[in-house]
mmCIF file of C-alpha atoms and ligand atoms in Angstrom:
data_model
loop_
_atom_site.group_PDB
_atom_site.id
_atom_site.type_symbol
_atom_site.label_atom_id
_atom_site.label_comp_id
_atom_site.label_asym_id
_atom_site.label_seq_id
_atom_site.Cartn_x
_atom_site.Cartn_y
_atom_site.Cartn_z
ATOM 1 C CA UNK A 178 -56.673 -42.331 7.445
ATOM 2 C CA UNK A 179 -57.047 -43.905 10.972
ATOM 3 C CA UNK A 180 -54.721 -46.659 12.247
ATOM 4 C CA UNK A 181 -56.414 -47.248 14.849
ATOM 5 C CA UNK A 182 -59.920 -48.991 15.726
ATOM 6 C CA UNK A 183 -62.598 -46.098 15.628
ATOM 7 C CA UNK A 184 -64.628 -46.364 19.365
ATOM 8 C CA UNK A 185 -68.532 -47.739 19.510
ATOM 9 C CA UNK A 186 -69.062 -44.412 20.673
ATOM 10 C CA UNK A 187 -68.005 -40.525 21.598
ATOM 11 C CA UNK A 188 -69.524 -38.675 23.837
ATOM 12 C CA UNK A 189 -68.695 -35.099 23.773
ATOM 13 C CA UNK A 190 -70.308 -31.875 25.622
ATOM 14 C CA UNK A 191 -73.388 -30.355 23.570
ATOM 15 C CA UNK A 192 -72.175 -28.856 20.420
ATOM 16 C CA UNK A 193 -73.320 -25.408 19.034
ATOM 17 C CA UNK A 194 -73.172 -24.526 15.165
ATOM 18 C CA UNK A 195 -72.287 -20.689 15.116
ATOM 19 C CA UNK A 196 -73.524 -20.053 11.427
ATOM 20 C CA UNK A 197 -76.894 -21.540 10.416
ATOM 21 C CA UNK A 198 -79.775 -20.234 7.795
ATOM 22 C CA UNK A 199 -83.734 -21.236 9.348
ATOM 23 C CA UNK A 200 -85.567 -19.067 7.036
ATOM 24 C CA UNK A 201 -89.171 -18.114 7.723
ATOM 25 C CA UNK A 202 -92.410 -18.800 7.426
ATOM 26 C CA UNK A 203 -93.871 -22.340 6.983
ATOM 27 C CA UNK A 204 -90.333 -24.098 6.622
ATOM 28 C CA UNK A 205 -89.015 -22.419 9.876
ATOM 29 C CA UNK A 206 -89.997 -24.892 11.868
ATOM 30 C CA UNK A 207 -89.133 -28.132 10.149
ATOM 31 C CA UNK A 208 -85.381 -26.474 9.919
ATOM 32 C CA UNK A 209 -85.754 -25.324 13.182
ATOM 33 C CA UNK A 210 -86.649 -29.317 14.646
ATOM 34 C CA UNK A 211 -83.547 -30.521 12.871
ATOM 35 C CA UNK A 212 -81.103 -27.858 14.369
ATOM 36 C CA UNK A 213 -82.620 -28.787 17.551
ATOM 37 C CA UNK A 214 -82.105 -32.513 17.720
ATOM 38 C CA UNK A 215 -78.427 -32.136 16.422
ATOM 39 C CA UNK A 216 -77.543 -28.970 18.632
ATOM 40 C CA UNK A 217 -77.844 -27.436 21.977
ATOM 41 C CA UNK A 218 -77.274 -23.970 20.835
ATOM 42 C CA UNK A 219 -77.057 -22.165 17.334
ATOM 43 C CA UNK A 220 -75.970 -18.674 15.903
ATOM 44 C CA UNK A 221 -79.128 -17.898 13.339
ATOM 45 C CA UNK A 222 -77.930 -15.717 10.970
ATOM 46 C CA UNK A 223 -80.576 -12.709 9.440
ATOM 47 C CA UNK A 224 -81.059 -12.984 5.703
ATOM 48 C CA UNK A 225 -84.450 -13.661 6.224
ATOM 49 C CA UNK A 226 -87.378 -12.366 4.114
ATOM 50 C CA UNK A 227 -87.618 -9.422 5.347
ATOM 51 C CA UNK A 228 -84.154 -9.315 6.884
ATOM 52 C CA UNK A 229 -83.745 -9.232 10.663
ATOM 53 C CA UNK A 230 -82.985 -5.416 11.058
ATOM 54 C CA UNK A 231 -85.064 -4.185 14.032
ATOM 55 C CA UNK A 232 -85.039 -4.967 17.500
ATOM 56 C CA UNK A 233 -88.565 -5.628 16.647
ATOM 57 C CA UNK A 234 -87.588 -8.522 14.013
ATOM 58 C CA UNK A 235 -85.271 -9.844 15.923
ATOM 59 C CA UNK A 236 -87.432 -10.464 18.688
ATOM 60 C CA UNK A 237 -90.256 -11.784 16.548
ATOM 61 C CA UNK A 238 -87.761 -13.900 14.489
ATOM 62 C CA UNK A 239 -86.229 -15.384 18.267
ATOM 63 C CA UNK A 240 -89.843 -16.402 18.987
ATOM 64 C CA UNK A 241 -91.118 -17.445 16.199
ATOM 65 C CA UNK A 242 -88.113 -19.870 16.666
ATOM 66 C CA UNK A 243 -87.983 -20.547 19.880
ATOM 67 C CA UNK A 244 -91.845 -21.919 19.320
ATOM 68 C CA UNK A 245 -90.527 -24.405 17.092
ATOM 69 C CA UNK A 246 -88.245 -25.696 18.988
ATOM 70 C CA UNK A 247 -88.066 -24.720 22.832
ATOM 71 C CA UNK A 248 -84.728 -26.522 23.967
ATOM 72 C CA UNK A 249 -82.278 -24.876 21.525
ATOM 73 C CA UNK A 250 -80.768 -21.907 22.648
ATOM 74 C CA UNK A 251 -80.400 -19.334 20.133
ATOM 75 C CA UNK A 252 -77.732 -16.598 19.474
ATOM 76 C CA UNK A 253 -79.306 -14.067 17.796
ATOM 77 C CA UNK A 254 -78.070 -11.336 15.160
ATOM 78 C CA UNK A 255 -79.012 -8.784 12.888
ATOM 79 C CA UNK A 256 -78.029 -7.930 9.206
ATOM 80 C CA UNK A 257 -75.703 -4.370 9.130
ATOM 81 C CA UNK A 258 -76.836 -1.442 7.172
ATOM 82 C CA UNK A 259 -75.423 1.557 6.518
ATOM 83 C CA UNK A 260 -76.699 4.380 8.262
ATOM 84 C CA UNK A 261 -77.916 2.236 11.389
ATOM 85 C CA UNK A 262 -77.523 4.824 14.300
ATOM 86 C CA UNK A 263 -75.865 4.145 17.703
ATOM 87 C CA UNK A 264 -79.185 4.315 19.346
ATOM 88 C CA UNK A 265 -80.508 0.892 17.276
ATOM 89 C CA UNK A 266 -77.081 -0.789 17.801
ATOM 90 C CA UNK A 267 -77.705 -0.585 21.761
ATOM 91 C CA UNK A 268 -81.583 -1.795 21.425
ATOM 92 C CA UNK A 269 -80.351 -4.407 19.384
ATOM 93 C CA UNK A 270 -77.917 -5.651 21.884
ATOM 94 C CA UNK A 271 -80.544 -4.835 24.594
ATOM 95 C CA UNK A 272 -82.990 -7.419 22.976
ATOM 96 C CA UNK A 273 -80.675 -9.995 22.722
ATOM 97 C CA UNK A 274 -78.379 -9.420 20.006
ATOM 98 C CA UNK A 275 -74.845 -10.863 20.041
ATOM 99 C CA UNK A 276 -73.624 -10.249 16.631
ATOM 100 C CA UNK A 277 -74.056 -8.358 13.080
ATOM 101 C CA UNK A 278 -73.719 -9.361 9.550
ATOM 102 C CA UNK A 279 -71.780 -8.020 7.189
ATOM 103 C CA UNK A 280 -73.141 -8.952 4.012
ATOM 104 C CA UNK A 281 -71.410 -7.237 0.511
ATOM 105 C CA UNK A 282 -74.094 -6.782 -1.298
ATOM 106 C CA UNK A 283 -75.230 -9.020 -3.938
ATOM 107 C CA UNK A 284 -72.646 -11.495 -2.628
ATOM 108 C CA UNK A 285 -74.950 -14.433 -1.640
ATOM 109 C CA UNK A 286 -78.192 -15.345 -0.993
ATOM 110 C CA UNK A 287 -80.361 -12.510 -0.012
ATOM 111 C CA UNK A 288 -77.905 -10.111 -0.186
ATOM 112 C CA UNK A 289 -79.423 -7.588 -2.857
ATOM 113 C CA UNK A 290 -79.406 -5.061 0.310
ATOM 114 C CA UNK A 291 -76.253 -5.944 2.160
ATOM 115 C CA UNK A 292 -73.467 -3.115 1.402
ATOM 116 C CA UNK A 293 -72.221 -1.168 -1.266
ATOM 117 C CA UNK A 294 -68.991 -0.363 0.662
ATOM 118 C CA UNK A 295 -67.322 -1.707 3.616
ATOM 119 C CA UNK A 296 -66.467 1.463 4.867
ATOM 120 C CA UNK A 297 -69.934 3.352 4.871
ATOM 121 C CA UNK A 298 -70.697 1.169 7.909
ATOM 122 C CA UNK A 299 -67.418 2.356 9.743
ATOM 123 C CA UNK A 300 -69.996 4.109 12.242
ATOM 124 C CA UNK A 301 -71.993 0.799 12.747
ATOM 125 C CA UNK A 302 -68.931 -0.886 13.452
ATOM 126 C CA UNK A 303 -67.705 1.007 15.766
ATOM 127 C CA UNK A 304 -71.004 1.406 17.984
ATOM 128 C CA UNK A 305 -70.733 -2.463 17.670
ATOM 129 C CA UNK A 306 -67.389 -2.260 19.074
ATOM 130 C CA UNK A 307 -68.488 0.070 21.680
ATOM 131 C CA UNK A 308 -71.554 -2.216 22.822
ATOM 132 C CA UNK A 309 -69.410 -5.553 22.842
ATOM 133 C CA UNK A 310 -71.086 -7.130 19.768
ATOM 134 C CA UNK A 311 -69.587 -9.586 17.011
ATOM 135 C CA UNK A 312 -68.970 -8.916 13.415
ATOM 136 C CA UNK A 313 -69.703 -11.557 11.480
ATOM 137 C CA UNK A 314 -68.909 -11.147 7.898
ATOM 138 C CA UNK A 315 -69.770 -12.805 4.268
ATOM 139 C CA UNK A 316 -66.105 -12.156 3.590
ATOM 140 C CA UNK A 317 -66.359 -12.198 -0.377
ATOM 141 C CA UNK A 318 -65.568 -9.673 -2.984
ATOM 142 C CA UNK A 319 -68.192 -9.485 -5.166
ATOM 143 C CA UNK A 320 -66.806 -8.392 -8.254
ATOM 144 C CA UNK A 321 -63.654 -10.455 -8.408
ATOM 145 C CA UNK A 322 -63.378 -14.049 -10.070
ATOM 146 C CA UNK A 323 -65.900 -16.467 -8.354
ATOM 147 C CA UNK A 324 -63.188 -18.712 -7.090
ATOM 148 C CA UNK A 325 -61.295 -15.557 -5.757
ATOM 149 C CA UNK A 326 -63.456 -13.656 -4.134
ATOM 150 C CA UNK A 327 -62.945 -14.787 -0.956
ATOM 151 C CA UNK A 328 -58.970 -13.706 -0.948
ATOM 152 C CA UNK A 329 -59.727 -10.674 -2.862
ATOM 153 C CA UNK A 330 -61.871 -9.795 0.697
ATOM 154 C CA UNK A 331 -59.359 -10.181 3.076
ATOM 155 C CA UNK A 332 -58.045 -6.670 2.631
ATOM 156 C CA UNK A 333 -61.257 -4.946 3.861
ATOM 157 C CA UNK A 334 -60.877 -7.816 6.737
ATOM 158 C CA UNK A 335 -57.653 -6.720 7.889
ATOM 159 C CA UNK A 336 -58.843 -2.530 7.297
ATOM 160 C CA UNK A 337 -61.572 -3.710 9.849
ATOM 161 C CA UNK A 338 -59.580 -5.179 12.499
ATOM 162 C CA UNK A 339 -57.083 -2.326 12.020
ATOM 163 C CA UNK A 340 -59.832 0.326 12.514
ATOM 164 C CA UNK A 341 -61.495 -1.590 15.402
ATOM 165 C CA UNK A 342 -59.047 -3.510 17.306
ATOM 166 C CA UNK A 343 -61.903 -4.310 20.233
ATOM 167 C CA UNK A 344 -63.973 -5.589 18.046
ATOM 168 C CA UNK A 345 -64.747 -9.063 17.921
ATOM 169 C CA UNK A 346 -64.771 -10.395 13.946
ATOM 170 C CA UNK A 347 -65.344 -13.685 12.009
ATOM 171 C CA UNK A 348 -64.476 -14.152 8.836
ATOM 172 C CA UNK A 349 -67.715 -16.725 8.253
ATOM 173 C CA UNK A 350 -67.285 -20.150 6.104
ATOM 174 C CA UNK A 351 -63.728 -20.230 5.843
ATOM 175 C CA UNK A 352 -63.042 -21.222 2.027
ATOM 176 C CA UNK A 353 -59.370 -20.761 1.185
ATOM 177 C CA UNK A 354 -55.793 -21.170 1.958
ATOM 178 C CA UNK A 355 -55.299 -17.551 2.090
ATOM 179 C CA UNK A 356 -58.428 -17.459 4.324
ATOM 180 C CA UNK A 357 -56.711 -19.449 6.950
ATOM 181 C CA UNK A 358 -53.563 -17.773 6.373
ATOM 182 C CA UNK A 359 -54.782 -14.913 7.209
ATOM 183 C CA UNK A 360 -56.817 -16.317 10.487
ATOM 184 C CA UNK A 361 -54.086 -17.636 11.900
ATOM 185 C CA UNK A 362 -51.955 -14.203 11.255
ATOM 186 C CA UNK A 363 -54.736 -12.001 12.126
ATOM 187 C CA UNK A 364 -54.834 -10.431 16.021
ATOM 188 C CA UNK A 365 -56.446 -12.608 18.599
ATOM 189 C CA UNK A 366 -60.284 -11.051 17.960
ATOM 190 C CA UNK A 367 -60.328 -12.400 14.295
ATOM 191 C CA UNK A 368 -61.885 -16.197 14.559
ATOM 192 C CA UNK A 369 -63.315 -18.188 11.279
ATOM 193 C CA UNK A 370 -66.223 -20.094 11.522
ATOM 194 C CA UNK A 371 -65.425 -23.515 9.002
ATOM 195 C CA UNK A 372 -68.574 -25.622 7.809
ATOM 196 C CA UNK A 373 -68.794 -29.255 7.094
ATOM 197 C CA UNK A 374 -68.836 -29.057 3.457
ATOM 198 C CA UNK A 375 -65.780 -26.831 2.899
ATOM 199 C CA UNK A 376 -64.044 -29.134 5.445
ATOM 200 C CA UNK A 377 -64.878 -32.061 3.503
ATOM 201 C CA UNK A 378 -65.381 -31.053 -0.539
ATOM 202 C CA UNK A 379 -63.549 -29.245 -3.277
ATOM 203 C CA UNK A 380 -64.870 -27.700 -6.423
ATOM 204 C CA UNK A 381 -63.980 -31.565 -8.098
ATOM 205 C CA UNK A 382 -67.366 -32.749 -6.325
ATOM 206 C CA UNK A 383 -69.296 -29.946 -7.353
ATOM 207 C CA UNK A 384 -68.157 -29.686 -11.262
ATOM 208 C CA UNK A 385 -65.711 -32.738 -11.544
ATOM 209 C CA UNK A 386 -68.366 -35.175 -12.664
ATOM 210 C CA UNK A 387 -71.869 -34.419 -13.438
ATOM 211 C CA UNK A 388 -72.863 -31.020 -11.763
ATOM 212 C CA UNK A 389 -73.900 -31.135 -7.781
ATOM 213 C CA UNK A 390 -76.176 -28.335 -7.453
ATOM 214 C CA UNK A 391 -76.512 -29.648 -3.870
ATOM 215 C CA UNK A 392 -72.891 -28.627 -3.294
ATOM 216 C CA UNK A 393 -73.398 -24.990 -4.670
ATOM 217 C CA UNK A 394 -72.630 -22.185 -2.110
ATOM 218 C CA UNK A 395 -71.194 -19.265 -1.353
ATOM 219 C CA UNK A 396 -68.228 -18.694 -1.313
ATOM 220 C CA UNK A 397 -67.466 -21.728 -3.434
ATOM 221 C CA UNK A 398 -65.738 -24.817 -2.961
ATOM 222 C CA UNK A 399 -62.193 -24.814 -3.911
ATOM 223 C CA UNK A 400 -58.783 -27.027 -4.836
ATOM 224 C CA UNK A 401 -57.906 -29.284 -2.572
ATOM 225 C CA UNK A 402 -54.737 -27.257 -1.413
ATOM 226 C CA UNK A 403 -57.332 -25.017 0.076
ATOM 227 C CA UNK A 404 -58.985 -27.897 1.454
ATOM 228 C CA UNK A 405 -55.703 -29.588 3.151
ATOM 229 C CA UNK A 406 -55.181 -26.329 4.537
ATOM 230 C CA UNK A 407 -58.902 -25.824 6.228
ATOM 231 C CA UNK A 408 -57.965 -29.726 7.219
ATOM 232 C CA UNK A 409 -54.636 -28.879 8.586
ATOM 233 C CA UNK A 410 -55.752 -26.063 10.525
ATOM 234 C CA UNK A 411 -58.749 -27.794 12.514
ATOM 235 C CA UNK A 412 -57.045 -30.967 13.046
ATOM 236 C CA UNK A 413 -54.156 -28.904 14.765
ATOM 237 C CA UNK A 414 -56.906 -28.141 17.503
ATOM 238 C CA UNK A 415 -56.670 -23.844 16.578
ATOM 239 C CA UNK A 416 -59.100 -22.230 18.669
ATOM 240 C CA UNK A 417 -59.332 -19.480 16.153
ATOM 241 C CA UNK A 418 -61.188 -21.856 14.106
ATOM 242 C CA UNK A 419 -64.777 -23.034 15.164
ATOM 243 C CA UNK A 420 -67.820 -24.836 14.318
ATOM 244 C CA UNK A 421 -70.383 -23.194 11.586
ATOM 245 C CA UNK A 422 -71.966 -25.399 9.432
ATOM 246 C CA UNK A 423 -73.601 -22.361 7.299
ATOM 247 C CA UNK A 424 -76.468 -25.010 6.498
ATOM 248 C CA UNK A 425 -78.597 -23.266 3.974
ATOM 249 C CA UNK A 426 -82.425 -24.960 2.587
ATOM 250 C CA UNK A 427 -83.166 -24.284 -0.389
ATOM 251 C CA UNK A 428 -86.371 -26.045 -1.987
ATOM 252 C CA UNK A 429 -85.454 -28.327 -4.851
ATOM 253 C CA UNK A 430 -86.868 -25.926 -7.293
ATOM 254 C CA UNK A 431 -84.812 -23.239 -6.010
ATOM 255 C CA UNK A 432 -81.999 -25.195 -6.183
ATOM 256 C CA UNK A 433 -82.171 -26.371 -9.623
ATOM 257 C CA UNK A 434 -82.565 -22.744 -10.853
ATOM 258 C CA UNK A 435 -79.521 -21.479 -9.175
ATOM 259 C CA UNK A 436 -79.766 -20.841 -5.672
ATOM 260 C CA UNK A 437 -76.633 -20.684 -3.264
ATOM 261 C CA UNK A 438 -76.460 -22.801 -0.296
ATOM 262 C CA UNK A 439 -76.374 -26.509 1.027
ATOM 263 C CA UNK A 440 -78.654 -28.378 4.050
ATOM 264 C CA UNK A 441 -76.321 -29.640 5.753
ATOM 265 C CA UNK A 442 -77.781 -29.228 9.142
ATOM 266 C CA UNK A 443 -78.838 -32.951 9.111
ATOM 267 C CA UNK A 444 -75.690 -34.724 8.685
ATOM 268 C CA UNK A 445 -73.161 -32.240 9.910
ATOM 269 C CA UNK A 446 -72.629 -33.911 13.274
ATOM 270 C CA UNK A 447 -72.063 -37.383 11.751
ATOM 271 C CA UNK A 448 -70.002 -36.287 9.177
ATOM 272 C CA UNK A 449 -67.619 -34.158 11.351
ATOM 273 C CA UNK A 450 -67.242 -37.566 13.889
ATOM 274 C CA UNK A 451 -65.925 -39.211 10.778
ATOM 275 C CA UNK A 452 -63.954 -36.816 9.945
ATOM 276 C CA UNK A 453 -62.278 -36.601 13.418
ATOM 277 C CA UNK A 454 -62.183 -40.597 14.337
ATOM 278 C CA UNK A 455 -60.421 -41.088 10.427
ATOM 279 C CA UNK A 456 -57.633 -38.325 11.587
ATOM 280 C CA UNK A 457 -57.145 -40.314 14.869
ATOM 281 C CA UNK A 458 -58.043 -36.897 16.334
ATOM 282 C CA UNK A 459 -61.831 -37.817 17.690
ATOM 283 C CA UNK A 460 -60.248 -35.808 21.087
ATOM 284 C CA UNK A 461 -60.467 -32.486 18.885
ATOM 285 C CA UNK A 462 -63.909 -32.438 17.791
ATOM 286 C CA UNK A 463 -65.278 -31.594 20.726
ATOM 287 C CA UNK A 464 -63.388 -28.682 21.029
ATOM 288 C CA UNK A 465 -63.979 -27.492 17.347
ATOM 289 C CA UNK A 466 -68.052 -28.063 18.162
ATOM 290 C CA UNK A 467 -68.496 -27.353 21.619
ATOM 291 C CA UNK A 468 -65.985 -25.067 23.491
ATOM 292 C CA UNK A 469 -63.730 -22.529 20.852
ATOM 293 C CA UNK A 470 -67.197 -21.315 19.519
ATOM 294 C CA UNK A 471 -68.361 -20.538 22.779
ATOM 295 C CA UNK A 472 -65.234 -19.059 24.144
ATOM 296 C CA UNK A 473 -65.160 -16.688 21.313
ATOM 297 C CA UNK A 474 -68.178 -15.140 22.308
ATOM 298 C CA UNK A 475 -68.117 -15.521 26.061
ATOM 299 C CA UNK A 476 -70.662 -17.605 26.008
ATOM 300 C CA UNK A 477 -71.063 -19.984 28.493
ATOM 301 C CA UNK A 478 -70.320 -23.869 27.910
ATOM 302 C CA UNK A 479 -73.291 -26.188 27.171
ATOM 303 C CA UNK A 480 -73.855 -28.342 30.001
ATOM 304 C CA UNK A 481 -75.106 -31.345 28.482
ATOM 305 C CA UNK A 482 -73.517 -34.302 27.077
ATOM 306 C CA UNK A 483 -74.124 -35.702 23.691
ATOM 307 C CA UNK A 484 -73.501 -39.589 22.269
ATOM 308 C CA UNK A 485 -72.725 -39.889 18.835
ATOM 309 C CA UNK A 486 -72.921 -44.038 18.187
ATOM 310 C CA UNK A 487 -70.803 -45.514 15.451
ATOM 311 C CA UNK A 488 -73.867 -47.134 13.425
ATOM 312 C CA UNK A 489 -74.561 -47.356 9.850
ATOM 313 C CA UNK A 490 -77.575 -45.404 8.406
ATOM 314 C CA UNK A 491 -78.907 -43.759 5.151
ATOM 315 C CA UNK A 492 -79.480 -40.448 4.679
ATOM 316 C CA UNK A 493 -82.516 -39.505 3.289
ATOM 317 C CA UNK A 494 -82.777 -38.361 -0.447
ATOM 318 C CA UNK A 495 -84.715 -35.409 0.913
ATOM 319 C CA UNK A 496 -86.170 -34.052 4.012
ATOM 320 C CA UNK A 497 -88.731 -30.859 3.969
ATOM 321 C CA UNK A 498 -88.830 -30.723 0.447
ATOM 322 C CA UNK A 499 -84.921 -30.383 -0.082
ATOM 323 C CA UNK A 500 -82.152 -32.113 -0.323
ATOM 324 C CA UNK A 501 -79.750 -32.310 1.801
ATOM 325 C CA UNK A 502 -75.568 -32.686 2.192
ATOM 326 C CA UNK A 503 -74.863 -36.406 1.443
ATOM 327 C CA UNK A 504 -78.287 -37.453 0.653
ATOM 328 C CA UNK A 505 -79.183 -40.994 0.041
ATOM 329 C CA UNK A 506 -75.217 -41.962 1.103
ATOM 330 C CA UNK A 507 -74.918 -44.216 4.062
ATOM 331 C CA UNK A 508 -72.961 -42.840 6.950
ATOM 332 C CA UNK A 509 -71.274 -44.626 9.340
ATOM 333 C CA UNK A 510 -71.957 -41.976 12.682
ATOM 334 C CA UNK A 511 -75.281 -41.405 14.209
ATOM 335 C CA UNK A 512 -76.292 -38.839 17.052
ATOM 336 C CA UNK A 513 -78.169 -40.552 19.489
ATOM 337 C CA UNK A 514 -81.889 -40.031 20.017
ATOM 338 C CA UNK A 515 -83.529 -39.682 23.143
ATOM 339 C CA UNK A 516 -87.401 -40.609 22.823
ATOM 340 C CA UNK A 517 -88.124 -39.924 26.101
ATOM 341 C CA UNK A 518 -87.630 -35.939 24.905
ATOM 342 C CA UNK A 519 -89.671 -33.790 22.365
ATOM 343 C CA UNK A 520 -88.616 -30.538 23.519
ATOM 344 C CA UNK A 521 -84.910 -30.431 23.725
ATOM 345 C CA UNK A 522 -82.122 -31.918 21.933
ATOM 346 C CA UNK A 523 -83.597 -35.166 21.190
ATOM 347 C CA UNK A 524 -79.524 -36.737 22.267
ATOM 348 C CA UNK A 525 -78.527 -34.717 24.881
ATOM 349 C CA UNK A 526 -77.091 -37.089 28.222
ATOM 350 C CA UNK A 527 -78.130 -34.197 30.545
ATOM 351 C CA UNK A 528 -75.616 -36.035 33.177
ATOM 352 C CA UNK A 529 -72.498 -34.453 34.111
ATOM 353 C CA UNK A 530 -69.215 -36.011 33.037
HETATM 354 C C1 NCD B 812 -76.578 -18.784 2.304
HETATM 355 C C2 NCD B 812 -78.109 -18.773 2.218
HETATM 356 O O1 NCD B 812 -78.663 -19.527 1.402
HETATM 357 O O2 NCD B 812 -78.746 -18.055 2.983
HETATM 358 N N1 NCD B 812 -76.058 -19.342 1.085
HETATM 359 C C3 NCD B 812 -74.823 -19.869 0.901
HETATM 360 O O3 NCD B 812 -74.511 -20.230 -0.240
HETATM 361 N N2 NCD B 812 -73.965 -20.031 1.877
HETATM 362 C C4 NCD B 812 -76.067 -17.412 2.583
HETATM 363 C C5 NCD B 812 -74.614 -17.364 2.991
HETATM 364 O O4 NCD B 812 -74.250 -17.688 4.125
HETATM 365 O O5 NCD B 812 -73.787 -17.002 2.158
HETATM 366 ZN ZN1 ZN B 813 -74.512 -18.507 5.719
#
């Protein structure tokens, strides 16, 4: 922990969360208004009901958010299926796409239609490749031991980046010691998105006490080795290792009957600016949340400049009808608002440094 005396304040370039869930329908827009006064920009991933698939969905989805909440800047993708031709991979990166997802199927949450096998979508894969979009992947196995799944994936990871060695991969929500490992081994177009929660948690919060459904996710939390290691890693300023805080609603009642996922959209910001300012390392967090992301996908920089003020407050126990990371807990790091906003990032200093 820190030796030194944390600042009043850090002010760091706009941050962008490359993994985030904002669902559909009514709740879209209450998730969307968080993401928007914590971020600049955000990857929205497509396991929506129905899943983004089309260039159609994706450009209804994309406006559908983008009425919600105007100032956030979205990076759009759409979920992988086998059998998608060459012809929809192009109009999908024509209308905006950046990135698809590899979801195994059954895996996570809405993943009932994700993929049988890895290697039936060789073909999307490599029109991705040949268009200049991302793969992002759910790297889990499904059939292996729940806390093992994630190593047990790595395998088809590595056949991937083998097969495709222009194509640009992330092994999402970095969960493991072997999952860094294996980042930091991997060829420079393998990166690893790493959320708050996995950063911050091991399976000991979730099943240790009294069971945290709140901290249920895929792919689990695990050990703290695994945990020092996804610490180690992102303090040590790798660029291969970015900002995604996978923040996931789920309605309490969803929750409590088993649902996979945690909102941590709300809190993610302060929570990472503790983590940082404890490690003495509060110069690394804006390049884990504002510039390795970015750079990964040649996207370019965000231009404005956020505060995050040192200043006690309590989360609330829940917010849209769920609950979300830390709730009721009083942190000690606040992004600052801007009232004078409603459309943009409520925080964002648009000065230049
Ligand atoms: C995510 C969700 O709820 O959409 N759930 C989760 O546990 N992380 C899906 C995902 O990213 O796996
Ligand atoms: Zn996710």
């Amino acid at each position: 922990m820190s030796r030194l005396a944390p600042p009043e304040a850090l002010v760091i370039r706009a941050p962008d969360d490359m993994h985030v869930h904002l669902r559909e329908g009514a709740a879209l827009a209450g998730y969307a208004a968080d993401a928007a006064r914590q971020f600049a920009r955000i990857l929205v991933m497509p396991n929506t009901h129905p899943p983004v698939w089309s260039p159609g969905d994706l450009a209804a989805y994309r406006e559908g958010i983008a009425a919600a909440a105007p100032g956030l800047d979205l990076v759009m993708t759409f979920k992988v299926r086998a059998g998608m031709d060459a012809a929809t991979v192009r109009a999908l990166r024509d209308s905006g796409a950046r990135a698809g997802k590899l979801y195994p199927q059954g895996a996570t949450t809405n993943s009932g239609d994700g993929l049988a096998s890895v290697d039936a979508a060789y073909p999307v894969f490599e029109a991705m490749e040949e268009c200049g979009l991302a793969l992002c992947i759910h790297g889990e196995e499904p059939s292996a031991p729940a806390l093992e799944r994630e190593e047990a994936f790595l395998p088809e990871v590595e056949g991937i980046l083998r097969r495709f060695p222009r194509l640009k991969v992330v092994l999402e929500h970095v969960s493991s010691a072997a999952g860094i490992a294996f980042v930091r081994e991997a060829s420079g177009n393998l990166a690893a998105t790493v959320t708050v929660h996995h950063l911050l948690y091991t399976t000991e919060d979730l099943l240790g006490g009294k069971l945290d459904v709140h901290l249920f996710c895929r792919p689990l939390l695990k050990g703290a080795r695994d945990r020092a290691a996804i610490q180690e890693a992102v303090l040590a300023g790798d660029r291969r290792l970015f900002f995604g805080s996978d923040s996931a609603p789920h309605p309490l009642a969803d929750k409590q009957s088993g649902a996979a996922g945690v909102y941590s959209m709300p809190v993610s910001l302060p929570l990472l600016a503790a983590f940082f300012v404890d490690h003495d390392a509060a110069g690394r967090l804006e390049d884990f949340v504002s510039r390795f992301g970015a750079e990964f996908y040649g996207l370019p920089l965000n231009e404005g400049r956020v505060r995050i003020l040192r200043r006690a407050w309590r989360v609330p126990d829940e917010l849209h009808g769920v609950v979300p990371l830390a709730a009721g807990r009083e942190l000690q790091w606040r992004v600052e608002e801007d009232p004078a906003s409603l459309t943009g990032p409520h925080y964002v200093d648009r000065r230049e440094p």
